[in-house]
Short mmCIF file of C-alpha atoms in Angstrom, two decimals:
data_model
loop_
_atom_site.label_atom_id
_atom_site.label_comp_id
_atom_site.label_asym_id
_atom_site.label_seq_id
_atom_site.Cartn_x
_atom_site.Cartn_y
_atom_site.Cartn_z
CA MET H 1 116.66 84.58 102.96
CA SER H 2 115.47 83.91 106.47
CA SER H 3 112.02 84.66 107.86
CA SER H 4 111.36 87.07 110.66
CA THR H 5 108.38 88.51 112.44
CA GLY H 6 109.39 92.10 111.69
CA LEU H 7 107.70 94.28 109.10
CA HIS H 8 109.53 94.91 105.84
CA SER H 9 109.19 97.70 103.27
CA TYR H 10 107.25 95.51 100.86
CA GLY H 11 105.65 98.57 99.26
CA GLU H 12 109.01 100.15 98.41
CA PRO H 13 110.92 99.52 95.16
CA ALA H 14 114.27 99.60 97.00
CA TYR H 15 113.37 96.53 99.05
CA TRP H 16 112.58 94.41 95.98
CA ASP H 17 115.46 95.78 93.91
CA GLN H 18 117.87 94.74 96.66
CA ARG H 19 116.18 91.36 97.10
CA TYR H 20 116.42 90.53 93.39
CA ARG H 21 120.03 91.75 93.17
CA GLU H 22 121.06 89.62 96.15
CA ASP H 23 119.15 86.56 94.96
CA PRO H 24 118.45 86.74 91.20
CA SER H 25 117.51 83.06 90.98
CA PRO H 26 113.82 82.55 90.15
CA PHE H 27 111.50 81.94 93.05
CA ASP H 28 107.79 81.35 93.33
CA TRP H 29 105.29 81.87 96.13
CA TYR H 30 102.22 79.74 96.65
CA GLN H 31 101.24 77.43 93.76
CA LYS H 32 102.44 75.94 90.50
CA TYR H 33 100.63 76.84 87.29
CA LYS H 34 99.40 73.33 86.60
CA ALA H 35 97.50 73.32 89.89
CA LEU H 36 95.92 76.75 89.28
CA ALA H 37 95.07 76.33 85.58
CA PRO H 38 91.56 74.85 86.09
CA LEU H 39 90.51 77.96 88.00
CA PHE H 40 91.96 80.30 85.37
CA HIS H 41 90.06 78.35 82.71
CA LEU H 42 86.88 78.77 84.74
CA TYR H 43 87.05 82.57 84.94
CA ILE H 44 89.33 83.82 82.15
CA ARG H 45 88.99 83.38 78.39
CA PRO H 46 92.05 83.15 76.08
CA SER H 47 91.14 86.46 74.40
CA HIS H 48 90.89 88.39 77.68
CA HIS H 49 93.19 91.32 78.44
CA ILE H 50 94.99 90.08 81.60
CA LEU H 51 97.05 91.94 84.17
CA LEU H 52 99.42 90.05 86.44
CA VAL H 53 100.35 92.23 89.43
CA GLY H 54 103.66 91.76 91.23
CA CYS H 55 104.93 89.40 88.53
CA GLY H 56 108.43 89.00 90.00
CA ASN H 57 110.58 86.30 88.42
CA SER H 58 108.46 83.40 89.64
CA ARG H 59 108.85 80.03 87.98
CA ASN H 60 106.86 76.85 88.21
CA GLN H 61 108.15 73.31 87.78
CA ASP H 62 107.26 69.85 89.00
CA ALA H 63 110.27 69.86 91.31
CA ASP H 64 110.71 70.10 95.03
CA GLY H 65 110.96 73.62 96.43
CA ILE H 66 111.52 75.34 99.73
CA LEU H 67 108.75 77.32 101.37
CA ALA H 68 108.75 78.69 104.90
CA THR H 69 105.86 80.65 106.36
CA ILE H 70 104.98 82.42 109.56
CA ALA H 71 101.35 83.45 110.05
CA ILE H 72 100.88 86.54 112.19
CA ASN H 73 97.33 87.91 112.30
CA GLY H 74 96.80 87.09 108.64
CA CYS H 75 100.21 88.41 107.53
CA ILE H 76 102.64 85.97 105.98
CA GLU H 77 106.42 86.24 105.83
CA LEU H 78 107.88 83.96 103.16
CA THR H 79 111.15 82.57 102.04
CA HIS H 80 111.49 81.46 98.46
CA LEU H 81 110.19 78.46 96.58
CA LEU H 82 112.55 77.26 93.88
CA SER H 83 110.98 76.31 90.56
CA LEU H 84 110.96 76.87 86.60
CA SER H 85 108.93 79.20 84.01
CA SER H 86 107.06 82.40 84.90
CA LEU H 87 103.33 82.64 85.53
CA GLY H 88 102.95 85.06 82.64
CA GLU H 89 104.85 82.72 80.34
CA ASP H 90 102.74 79.79 81.50
CA LEU H 91 99.53 81.70 80.79
CA VAL H 92 100.72 82.39 77.24
CA SER H 93 101.83 78.77 76.79
CA ASP H 94 98.33 77.76 77.89
CA GLY H 95 96.75 79.79 75.09
CA TYR H 96 96.19 83.22 76.66
CA LEU H 97 97.00 85.92 74.12
CA ASP H 98 97.45 89.18 76.02
CA VAL H 99 99.24 89.22 79.40
CA VAL H 100 100.59 92.42 80.95
CA ASN H 101 102.97 91.92 83.88
CA ILE H 102 103.83 94.66 86.37
CA ASP H 103 106.26 94.79 89.26
CA ILE H 104 107.58 97.54 91.51
CA SER H 105 111.19 96.40 91.02
CA SER H 106 113.03 97.82 88.01
CA VAL H 107 115.63 95.07 88.49
CA VAL H 108 113.21 92.24 87.88
CA VAL H 109 111.22 94.06 85.16
CA GLU H 110 114.37 94.75 83.13
CA ALA H 111 115.45 91.13 83.51
CA MET H 112 112.07 89.80 82.39
CA GLN H 113 111.84 92.28 79.49
CA LYS H 114 115.20 91.01 78.25
CA LYS H 115 114.25 87.37 78.74
CA PHE H 116 110.97 87.64 76.84
CA GLU H 117 111.97 90.22 74.24
CA GLY H 118 110.11 89.52 71.02
CA LYS H 119 107.25 87.63 72.69
CA ALA H 120 104.34 89.91 71.73
CA GLU H 121 101.84 88.26 74.07
CA LEU H 122 103.91 89.21 77.14
CA LYS H 123 104.56 92.76 78.29
CA TYR H 124 106.57 93.77 81.40
CA ILE H 125 106.18 97.23 82.96
CA LYS H 126 107.62 98.77 86.13
CA MET H 127 104.65 99.99 88.14
CA ASP H 128 103.35 100.37 91.67
CA VAL H 129 100.03 98.54 92.19
CA ARG H 130 98.90 101.41 94.40
CA ASP H 131 99.05 103.80 91.44
CA MET H 132 98.27 102.27 88.06
CA SER H 133 97.21 105.57 86.48
CA VAL H 134 99.02 104.62 83.27
CA PHE H 135 96.15 102.22 82.61
CA GLU H 136 92.75 103.56 81.58
CA SER H 137 89.74 102.80 83.74
CA GLY H 138 87.88 99.66 82.68
CA SER H 139 90.72 98.40 80.48
CA PHE H 140 91.32 94.84 81.79
CA ASP H 141 89.14 91.73 81.78
CA ALA H 142 91.10 90.02 84.54
CA VAL H 143 93.67 90.80 87.23
CA ILE H 144 95.66 87.96 88.83
CA ASP H 145 97.32 88.52 92.20
CA LYS H 146 99.57 85.73 93.44
CA GLY H 147 100.80 87.09 96.76
CA THR H 148 101.07 90.84 96.09
CA LEU H 149 98.27 91.85 98.45
CA ASP H 150 99.79 89.54 101.07
CA SER H 151 103.11 91.34 100.70
CA LEU H 152 101.47 94.72 101.29
CA MET H 153 99.66 93.32 104.32
CA CYS H 154 103.05 92.45 105.82
CA GLY H 155 104.49 95.93 105.43
CA GLN H 156 104.07 99.29 107.07
CA ASN H 157 100.76 101.15 106.58
CA ALA H 158 99.36 97.79 105.54
CA HIS H 159 95.67 98.63 105.54
CA LEU H 160 96.06 101.92 103.67
CA ASN H 161 98.32 100.37 101.04
CA ALA H 162 95.99 97.41 100.56
CA ILE H 163 92.97 99.67 100.06
CA LYS H 164 94.90 101.79 97.54
CA MET H 165 95.78 98.67 95.60
CA LEU H 166 92.24 97.26 95.65
CA GLU H 167 90.76 100.58 94.57
CA GLU H 168 93.12 100.63 91.61
CA VAL H 169 92.27 97.04 90.72
CA GLY H 170 88.58 97.93 90.81
CA ARG H 171 89.18 100.99 88.65
CA ILE H 172 91.09 99.26 85.85
CA LEU H 173 88.78 96.26 85.63
CA LYS H 174 85.94 96.24 83.14
CA ASN H 175 82.44 95.77 84.47
CA ASN H 176 82.09 92.03 85.17
CA GLY H 177 85.87 91.77 85.09
CA VAL H 178 87.45 89.37 87.55
CA TYR H 179 90.13 89.82 90.22
CA ILE H 180 91.68 86.48 91.22
CA LEU H 181 93.44 86.78 94.59
CA ILE H 182 95.64 83.84 95.60
CA THR H 183 96.52 84.25 99.25
CA TYR H 184 97.36 82.82 102.64
CA GLY H 185 94.79 85.20 104.13
CA GLU H 186 91.95 83.36 105.83
CA PRO H 187 88.40 84.67 105.27
CA SER H 188 88.32 86.15 108.76
CA TYR H 189 91.27 88.38 107.72
CA ARG H 190 90.58 89.02 104.03
CA LEU H 191 86.80 89.31 103.67
CA HIS H 192 86.48 92.46 105.76
CA LEU H 193 89.16 94.10 103.61
CA LEU H 194 87.55 93.09 100.32
CA LYS H 195 84.13 94.14 101.56
CA GLU H 196 85.24 97.68 102.38
CA LEU H 197 85.11 98.63 98.72
CA GLN H 198 81.61 97.15 98.27
CA PHE H 199 81.80 96.46 94.56
CA TRP H 200 82.70 92.79 94.41
CA THR H 201 80.70 89.62 94.04
CA ILE H 202 82.93 87.15 95.87
CA ASN H 203 83.46 83.43 95.36
CA LEU H 204 85.93 81.56 97.55
CA HIS H 205 87.93 78.57 96.37
CA ILE H 206 90.63 76.70 98.26
CA ILE H 207 93.56 74.64 97.02
CA ASP H 208 95.91 72.34 98.88
CA ARG H 209 99.38 73.71 99.56
CA VAL H 210 102.34 71.98 97.95
CA GLU H 211 103.59 70.85 101.37
CA LYS H 212 100.17 69.65 102.58
CA ASN H 213 99.95 66.67 104.92
CA PRO H 214 98.53 63.83 102.76
CA GLU H 215 96.28 62.79 105.64
CA GLN H 216 94.32 66.05 105.43
CA ARG H 217 91.22 66.35 103.28
CA THR H 218 91.69 67.27 99.61
CA TRP H 219 89.54 70.09 98.20
CA GLU H 220 87.98 70.50 94.76
CA LEU H 221 89.48 73.70 93.36
CA THR H 222 86.75 74.68 90.91
CA LYS H 223 83.89 74.32 93.39
CA PRO H 224 83.31 77.54 95.42
CA LEU H 225 82.74 77.20 99.15
CA PRO H 226 79.74 78.78 100.93
CA LEU H 227 80.42 82.16 102.50
CA ILE H 228 78.80 84.27 105.13
CA LYS H 229 79.89 87.83 105.83
CA ASP H 230 82.45 87.21 108.55
CA GLY H 231 83.96 84.08 107.02
CA THR H 232 83.12 81.85 109.98
CA SER H 233 81.35 79.34 107.75
CA ILE H 234 84.70 78.40 106.19
CA THR H 235 86.39 77.78 109.53
CA ALA H 236 83.46 75.60 110.55
CA LEU H 237 83.65 73.69 107.27
CA ILE H 238 87.39 73.10 106.89
CA GLY H 239 88.62 73.45 110.46
CA SER H 240 91.69 75.30 111.72
CA ASN H 241 95.40 74.90 110.89
CA VAL H 242 94.61 73.51 107.44
CA GLU H 243 97.32 73.48 104.79
CA VAL H 244 95.54 75.35 102.01
CA HIS H 245 95.72 78.55 100.01
CA TYR H 246 92.60 80.66 99.69
CA ILE H 247 91.59 81.97 96.27
CA TYR H 248 89.08 84.80 96.21
CA ASP H 249 87.39 85.38 92.87
CA GLU H 250 85.99 88.90 92.93
CA THR H 251 83.77 89.86 90.00
CA LEU H 252 83.38 93.61 89.59
CA ARG H 253 79.80 94.89 89.63
CA ARG H 254 80.14 98.54 88.62
CA GLN H 255 76.93 100.54 88.79
CA ALA H 256 76.20 103.86 87.10
CA ASP H 257 75.64 105.55 90.44
CA SER H 258 78.56 104.67 92.70
CA ASN H 259 76.53 105.79 95.71
CA ALA H 260 74.04 103.04 94.97
CA ARG H 261 76.60 100.20 95.15
CA THR H 262 75.49 97.13 97.03
CA GLU H 263 77.63 94.31 98.28
CA GLU H 264 76.95 90.84 96.99
CA ILE H 265 78.50 87.69 98.38
CA SER H 266 77.98 84.51 96.39
CA LEU H 267 76.75 81.53 98.31
#
């Protein structure tokens, strides 16, 4: 599937149903599980109730893949990265006991339900991240987003759809629950969006991309980087045109009086 600078209907089930029908082979965006596991271990316990949004049919394997990206004002258009074993399956294999996977595509959900039938730790549900009303408020300990917000930011009505999704994530998380956002979105593009809701404590981690130039600096995944409100501290620290993914760890701080919410940014 070739990249283009045009906007796609990433928020529409029909787009993903067609994409998975035309190319049912597994593909993964961003990172392999082995690389991300230390961060999951840092923020998520094995007993936690976990939601994986936009699960797709991603697979991870120590094999070469194909990844093409075009950055346009913080929006990323991607082709696929070939690999082996889904993120949800990898979480369960790593000892996590309760992983719910949702995706807007009935095609991929039905395929994954069939593949993992009988595996009690894994559940697959067709659902739109902008409306997760099936889930009760405060029902999840952790939400993992590996590219779903980025997809919405590439589509039509991007800002509105992103806010709807983030509001739903905030609603279904327990107090002190964690939203792990794995993204191409630089702080200058993502922080202002995350801050609009004003109920997160934010830590920022970065991880080298798979295709990173070996001459560039390597970053320690589990060590958060210092943030200031507009994200300029990160650009000053790591420079521009770096081959990294940004991982925002947002811990929900729900207060009894929603009008009294205050924004906290971890330094």
